[in-house]
mmCIF file of C-alpha atoms in Angstrom:
data_model
loop_
_atom_site.group_PDB
_atom_site.id
_atom_site.type_symbol
_atom_site.label_atom_id
_atom_site.label_comp_id
_atom_site.label_asym_id
_atom_site.label_seq_id
_atom_site.Cartn_x
_atom_site.Cartn_y
_atom_site.Cartn_z
ATOM 1 C CA UNK A 105 -45.575 -70.664 85.468
ATOM 2 C CA UNK A 106 -48.546 -70.703 87.794
ATOM 3 C CA UNK A 107 -50.653 -67.541 87.994
ATOM 4 C CA UNK A 108 -53.260 -66.218 90.403
ATOM 5 C CA UNK A 109 -55.717 -63.596 89.190
ATOM 6 C CA UNK A 110 -57.528 -61.105 91.417
ATOM 7 C CA UNK A 111 -59.827 -58.217 90.539
ATOM 8 C CA UNK A 112 -57.900 -54.937 90.866
ATOM 9 C CA UNK A 113 -60.561 -53.346 93.030
ATOM 10 C CA UNK A 114 -63.666 -54.114 95.066
ATOM 11 C CA UNK A 115 -65.953 -51.611 96.727
ATOM 12 C CA UNK A 116 -68.296 -52.235 99.648
ATOM 13 C CA UNK A 117 -70.501 -50.177 101.916
ATOM 14 C CA UNK A 118 -69.829 -50.245 105.661
ATOM 15 C CA UNK A 119 -71.626 -53.130 107.326
ATOM 16 C CA UNK A 120 -72.038 -55.051 104.091
ATOM 17 C CA UNK A 121 -70.262 -58.185 102.912
ATOM 18 C CA UNK A 122 -67.194 -57.952 100.703
ATOM 19 C CA UNK A 123 -66.016 -60.842 98.572
ATOM 20 C CA UNK A 124 -62.604 -60.913 96.916
ATOM 21 C CA UNK A 125 -61.854 -63.706 94.473
ATOM 22 C CA UNK A 126 -58.613 -65.343 93.445
ATOM 23 C CA UNK A 127 -58.511 -67.563 90.377
ATOM 24 C CA UNK A 128 -55.949 -70.124 89.326
ATOM 25 C CA UNK A 129 -55.838 -73.440 87.530
ATOM 26 C CA UNK A 130 -57.108 -76.123 89.920
ATOM 27 C CA UNK A 131 -56.542 -73.752 92.816
ATOM 28 C CA UNK A 132 -58.923 -75.844 94.887
ATOM 29 C CA UNK A 133 -56.332 -78.621 94.876
ATOM 30 C CA UNK A 134 -53.904 -76.332 96.674
ATOM 31 C CA UNK A 135 -54.127 -74.338 99.883
ATOM 32 C CA UNK A 136 -54.823 -70.623 99.616
ATOM 33 C CA UNK A 137 -53.719 -67.898 101.988
ATOM 34 C CA UNK A 138 -54.823 -64.284 102.177
ATOM 35 C CA UNK A 139 -52.830 -61.262 103.351
ATOM 36 C CA UNK A 140 -54.028 -57.783 104.245
ATOM 37 C CA UNK A 141 -51.753 -54.821 103.626
ATOM 38 C CA UNK A 142 -52.563 -51.291 104.706
ATOM 39 C CA UNK A 143 -50.653 -48.310 103.259
ATOM 40 C CA UNK A 144 -47.108 -48.094 104.552
ATOM 41 C CA UNK A 145 -47.408 -51.324 106.528
ATOM 42 C CA UNK A 146 -46.210 -54.890 106.146
ATOM 43 C CA UNK A 147 -48.686 -57.558 105.037
ATOM 44 C CA UNK A 148 -50.630 -59.447 107.693
ATOM 45 C CA UNK A 149 -51.840 -63.028 107.323
ATOM 46 C CA UNK A 150 -55.634 -63.127 107.679
ATOM 47 C CA UNK A 151 -56.489 -66.574 106.282
ATOM 48 C CA UNK A 152 -54.359 -69.704 105.818
ATOM 49 C CA UNK A 153 -55.094 -73.258 104.743
ATOM 50 C CA UNK A 154 -58.107 -71.918 102.839
ATOM 51 C CA UNK A 155 -60.296 -71.249 105.870
ATOM 52 C CA UNK A 156 -58.226 -70.830 109.040
ATOM 53 C CA UNK A 157 -57.899 -67.537 110.864
ATOM 54 C CA UNK A 158 -54.710 -66.807 112.816
ATOM 55 C CA UNK A 159 -55.223 -65.696 116.377
ATOM 56 C CA UNK A 160 -56.181 -62.050 116.586
ATOM 57 C CA UNK A 161 -57.933 -61.941 113.220
ATOM 58 C CA UNK A 162 -61.623 -61.007 113.624
ATOM 59 C CA UNK A 163 -64.158 -63.684 112.794
ATOM 60 C CA UNK A 164 -65.715 -61.444 110.156
ATOM 61 C CA UNK A 165 -62.880 -62.677 107.927
ATOM 62 C CA UNK A 166 -63.506 -66.060 106.310
ATOM 63 C CA UNK A 167 -62.202 -67.999 103.352
ATOM 64 C CA UNK A 168 -63.184 -70.735 100.948
ATOM 65 C CA UNK A 169 -61.470 -72.539 98.102
ATOM 66 C CA UNK A 170 -62.969 -74.831 95.496
ATOM 67 C CA UNK A 171 -62.488 -75.577 91.842
ATOM 68 C CA UNK A 172 -60.453 -72.772 90.332
ATOM 69 C CA UNK A 173 -61.412 -70.042 92.783
ATOM 70 C CA UNK A 174 -60.555 -69.055 96.323
ATOM 71 C CA UNK A 175 -62.656 -66.385 97.995
ATOM 72 C CA UNK A 176 -61.997 -64.079 100.917
ATOM 73 C CA UNK A 177 -65.205 -62.895 102.527
ATOM 74 C CA UNK A 178 -65.436 -60.022 104.969
ATOM 75 C CA UNK A 179 -68.777 -59.863 106.734
ATOM 76 C CA UNK A 180 -69.937 -56.632 108.315
ATOM 77 C CA UNK A 181 -67.085 -54.762 106.662
ATOM 78 C CA UNK A 182 -65.624 -51.937 108.695
ATOM 79 C CA UNK A 183 -63.722 -48.849 107.611
ATOM 80 C CA UNK A 184 -60.574 -50.350 109.143
ATOM 81 C CA UNK A 185 -60.774 -53.200 106.623
ATOM 82 C CA UNK A 186 -59.936 -50.854 103.741
ATOM 83 C CA UNK A 187 -56.639 -52.224 102.435
ATOM 84 C CA UNK A 188 -54.970 -54.212 99.693
ATOM 85 C CA UNK A 189 -55.568 -57.950 99.851
ATOM 86 C CA UNK A 190 -53.329 -60.576 98.284
ATOM 87 C CA UNK A 191 -54.020 -64.244 97.765
ATOM 88 C CA UNK A 192 -51.150 -66.719 97.732
ATOM 89 C CA UNK A 193 -50.614 -70.384 97.005
ATOM 90 C CA UNK A 194 -47.742 -72.804 96.498
ATOM 91 C CA UNK A 195 -47.031 -74.528 93.216
ATOM 92 C CA UNK A 196 -44.113 -76.907 92.824
ATOM 93 C CA UNK A 197 -42.407 -75.580 95.961
ATOM 94 C CA UNK A 198 -42.616 -71.997 94.791
ATOM 95 C CA UNK A 199 -44.935 -69.396 96.279
ATOM 96 C CA UNK A 200 -47.188 -67.397 93.991
ATOM 97 C CA UNK A 201 -49.053 -64.215 94.874
ATOM 98 C CA UNK A 202 -52.034 -62.734 93.134
ATOM 99 C CA UNK A 203 -51.830 -59.210 91.787
ATOM 100 C CA UNK A 204 -53.728 -57.800 94.750
ATOM 101 C CA UNK A 205 -57.168 -56.284 95.230
ATOM 102 C CA UNK A 206 -57.768 -52.832 96.639
ATOM 103 C CA UNK A 207 -60.788 -52.954 98.935
ATOM 104 C CA UNK A 208 -62.537 -49.622 99.285
ATOM 105 C CA UNK A 209 -65.105 -49.133 102.035
ATOM 106 C CA UNK A 210 -67.421 -46.292 101.118
ATOM 107 C CA UNK B 298 -43.490 -63.141 120.457
ATOM 108 C CA UNK B 299 -42.041 -63.580 116.988
ATOM 109 C CA UNK B 300 -40.274 -60.605 115.463
ATOM 110 C CA UNK B 301 -38.183 -60.208 112.323
ATOM 111 C CA UNK B 302 -36.072 -57.287 111.146
ATOM 112 C CA UNK B 303 -34.475 -56.794 107.767
ATOM 113 C CA UNK B 304 -31.203 -54.938 107.337
ATOM 114 C CA UNK B 305 -28.998 -54.037 104.412
ATOM 115 C CA UNK B 306 -28.030 -51.200 102.102
ATOM 116 C CA UNK B 307 -30.665 -48.700 101.056
ATOM 117 C CA UNK B 308 -28.869 -47.991 97.798
ATOM 118 C CA UNK B 309 -26.963 -50.276 95.456
ATOM 119 C CA UNK B 310 -25.501 -49.646 92.022
ATOM 120 C CA UNK B 311 -26.522 -51.570 88.910
ATOM 121 C CA UNK B 312 -24.623 -54.870 88.482
ATOM 122 C CA UNK B 313 -23.730 -54.976 92.181
ATOM 123 C CA UNK B 314 -24.710 -57.799 94.518
ATOM 124 C CA UNK B 315 -27.312 -57.064 97.189
ATOM 125 C CA UNK B 316 -26.936 -58.763 100.556
ATOM 126 C CA UNK B 317 -29.799 -58.561 103.040
ATOM 127 C CA UNK B 318 -29.942 -59.960 106.551
ATOM 128 C CA UNK B 319 -33.052 -61.037 108.408
ATOM 129 C CA UNK B 320 -32.558 -61.103 112.182
ATOM 130 C CA UNK B 321 -35.328 -62.819 114.088
ATOM 131 C CA UNK B 322 -36.409 -63.778 117.573
ATOM 132 C CA UNK B 323 -39.170 -65.825 119.133
ATOM 133 C CA UNK B 324 -38.479 -68.999 117.193
ATOM 134 C CA UNK B 325 -35.611 -71.163 116.053
ATOM 135 C CA UNK B 326 -34.759 -72.398 112.600
ATOM 136 C CA UNK B 327 -33.768 -75.686 114.189
ATOM 137 C CA UNK B 328 -37.393 -76.332 115.116
ATOM 138 C CA UNK B 329 -39.175 -78.737 112.793
ATOM 139 C CA UNK B 330 -41.545 -76.917 110.489
ATOM 140 C CA UNK B 331 -40.017 -73.480 110.834
ATOM 141 C CA UNK B 332 -38.786 -71.607 107.794
ATOM 142 C CA UNK B 333 -37.952 -68.077 106.692
ATOM 143 C CA UNK B 334 -38.912 -66.577 103.361
ATOM 144 C CA UNK B 335 -37.983 -63.426 101.482
ATOM 145 C CA UNK B 336 -40.631 -61.470 99.600
ATOM 146 C CA UNK B 337 -40.299 -58.159 97.775
ATOM 147 C CA UNK B 338 -42.666 -55.444 96.630
ATOM 148 C CA UNK B 339 -41.789 -52.686 94.137
ATOM 149 C CA UNK B 340 -43.449 -49.360 94.982
ATOM 150 C CA UNK B 341 -47.150 -49.520 94.140
ATOM 151 C CA UNK B 342 -46.925 -53.081 92.872
ATOM 152 C CA UNK B 343 -47.736 -56.587 94.024
ATOM 153 C CA UNK B 344 -45.861 -58.912 96.326
ATOM 154 C CA UNK B 345 -43.299 -61.260 94.776
ATOM 155 C CA UNK B 346 -41.880 -64.280 96.603
ATOM 156 C CA UNK B 347 -38.134 -64.748 96.269
ATOM 157 C CA UNK B 348 -36.860 -67.633 98.365
ATOM 158 C CA UNK B 349 -37.392 -69.858 101.394
ATOM 159 C CA UNK B 350 -35.042 -71.732 103.700
ATOM 160 C CA UNK B 351 -36.278 -74.508 105.950
ATOM 161 C CA UNK B 352 -35.345 -75.998 109.311
ATOM 162 C CA UNK B 353 -33.924 -79.044 107.486
ATOM 163 C CA UNK B 354 -31.676 -76.880 105.246
ATOM 164 C CA UNK B 355 -34.037 -77.095 102.278
ATOM 165 C CA UNK B 356 -33.695 -74.129 99.936
ATOM 166 C CA UNK B 357 -36.356 -73.017 97.465
ATOM 167 C CA UNK B 358 -36.192 -70.199 94.939
ATOM 168 C CA UNK B 359 -38.357 -68.212 92.597
ATOM 169 C CA UNK B 360 -38.173 -69.838 89.197
ATOM 170 C CA UNK B 361 -37.569 -66.541 87.411
ATOM 171 C CA UNK B 362 -34.840 -65.337 89.801
ATOM 172 C CA UNK B 363 -33.242 -68.636 90.742
ATOM 173 C CA UNK B 364 -29.939 -67.963 89.009
ATOM 174 C CA UNK B 365 -29.439 -64.679 90.901
ATOM 175 C CA UNK B 366 -30.459 -65.687 94.428
ATOM 176 C CA UNK B 367 -28.753 -67.421 97.317
ATOM 177 C CA UNK B 368 -30.361 -67.921 100.710
ATOM 178 C CA UNK B 369 -28.501 -69.104 103.796
ATOM 179 C CA UNK B 370 -28.981 -69.289 107.542
ATOM 180 C CA UNK B 371 -26.940 -68.965 110.701
ATOM 181 C CA UNK B 372 -28.941 -70.724 113.388
ATOM 182 C CA UNK B 373 -26.556 -69.661 116.144
ATOM 183 C CA UNK B 374 -27.244 -66.013 115.345
ATOM 184 C CA UNK B 375 -30.912 -66.434 114.400
ATOM 185 C CA UNK B 376 -30.238 -64.866 111.033
ATOM 186 C CA UNK B 377 -31.090 -65.580 107.407
ATOM 187 C CA UNK B 378 -29.150 -63.938 104.596
ATOM 188 C CA UNK B 379 -30.344 -63.349 101.035
ATOM 189 C CA UNK B 380 -27.960 -62.452 98.244
ATOM 190 C CA UNK B 381 -29.100 -61.208 94.854
ATOM 191 C CA UNK B 382 -26.562 -60.718 92.099
ATOM 192 C CA UNK B 383 -26.497 -58.364 89.126
ATOM 193 C CA UNK B 384 -28.916 -55.833 90.564
ATOM 194 C CA UNK B 385 -30.933 -53.705 88.146
ATOM 195 C CA UNK B 386 -33.168 -50.656 88.660
ATOM 196 C CA UNK B 387 -36.218 -52.911 88.229
ATOM 197 C CA UNK B 388 -35.130 -54.673 91.418
ATOM 198 C CA UNK B 389 -35.853 -51.530 93.427
ATOM 199 C CA UNK B 390 -38.380 -52.618 96.027
ATOM 200 C CA UNK B 391 -39.202 -53.128 99.658
ATOM 201 C CA UNK B 392 -37.727 -56.443 100.729
ATOM 202 C CA UNK B 393 -39.468 -58.378 103.504
ATOM 203 C CA UNK B 394 -38.520 -61.460 105.419
ATOM 204 C CA UNK B 395 -41.289 -63.551 106.943
ATOM 205 C CA UNK B 396 -41.538 -66.438 109.358
ATOM 206 C CA UNK B 397 -42.949 -69.336 107.429
ATOM 207 C CA UNK B 398 -44.486 -72.313 109.181
ATOM 208 C CA UNK B 399 -45.304 -75.714 107.784
ATOM 209 C CA UNK B 400 -48.711 -76.952 108.853
ATOM 210 C CA UNK B 401 -49.620 -80.533 109.749
ATOM 211 C CA UNK B 402 -51.176 -80.820 106.294
ATOM 212 C CA UNK B 403 -48.016 -79.671 104.554
ATOM 213 C CA UNK B 404 -49.039 -76.108 103.751
ATOM 214 C CA UNK B 405 -46.760 -73.138 104.340
ATOM 215 C CA UNK B 406 -47.947 -69.666 105.296
ATOM 216 C CA UNK B 407 -46.137 -66.405 105.952
ATOM 217 C CA UNK B 408 -47.283 -65.939 109.527
ATOM 218 C CA UNK B 409 -45.195 -62.993 110.691
ATOM 219 C CA UNK B 410 -43.518 -60.362 108.544
ATOM 220 C CA UNK B 411 -40.706 -57.964 109.222
ATOM 221 C CA UNK B 412 -41.128 -54.240 108.685
ATOM 222 C CA UNK B 413 -39.328 -54.417 105.347
ATOM 223 C CA UNK B 414 -36.354 -52.540 103.996
ATOM 224 C CA UNK B 415 -36.446 -50.357 100.891
ATOM 225 C CA UNK B 416 -33.676 -50.954 98.384
ATOM 226 C CA UNK B 417 -33.077 -48.579 95.492
ATOM 227 C CA UNK B 418 -30.921 -49.576 92.554
ATOM 228 C CA UNK B 419 -29.394 -46.548 90.899
ATOM 229 C CA UNK B 420 -26.053 -45.340 89.642
#
């Protein structure tokens, strides 16, 4: 079965750029989505179709996807961005999530 | 405004069948490109996709759970129902339904999520 691999944790200082990677076999041939989940809350879509931001998502969130790796980039990271982030893609009509990355802003 | 709300039992016994209902508003499952998915998350663990039902009656299931899952819809009531048989304590999780939309390029994303409902499997 298809697997997506994320680093368990990423740390970033306020105002700096955070990058969270998601690796999977030929992931660049698929579309990647990214979801943000804060403690006790439901996930929120922040990036879809590799690079698109839903309305209401700040433009400091951006995405890319090429080769075997998709990347979520948060520019000018704010304390409110501290959360778990999950990548997701479809493979053979089934959705696959990565294991999640805890972003710490310190 | 799209909203979804999950409902169902908070506690089920091992071997029982779990039935969850997703009630939604702000869109119709008769609209081309609209779908509803179920996703679960055990406490402290990652998200796991379970199933999706599409506007055209297409049904898609997690490979590992396919034999235990059934998804259905009632378009007149704006509801989607998920059934999971032979529940086990490892199935204890928060269960979410999410509006899923098909893009012009054929991709699907979980655009709006419900608040989730916690299900505990215990005797």
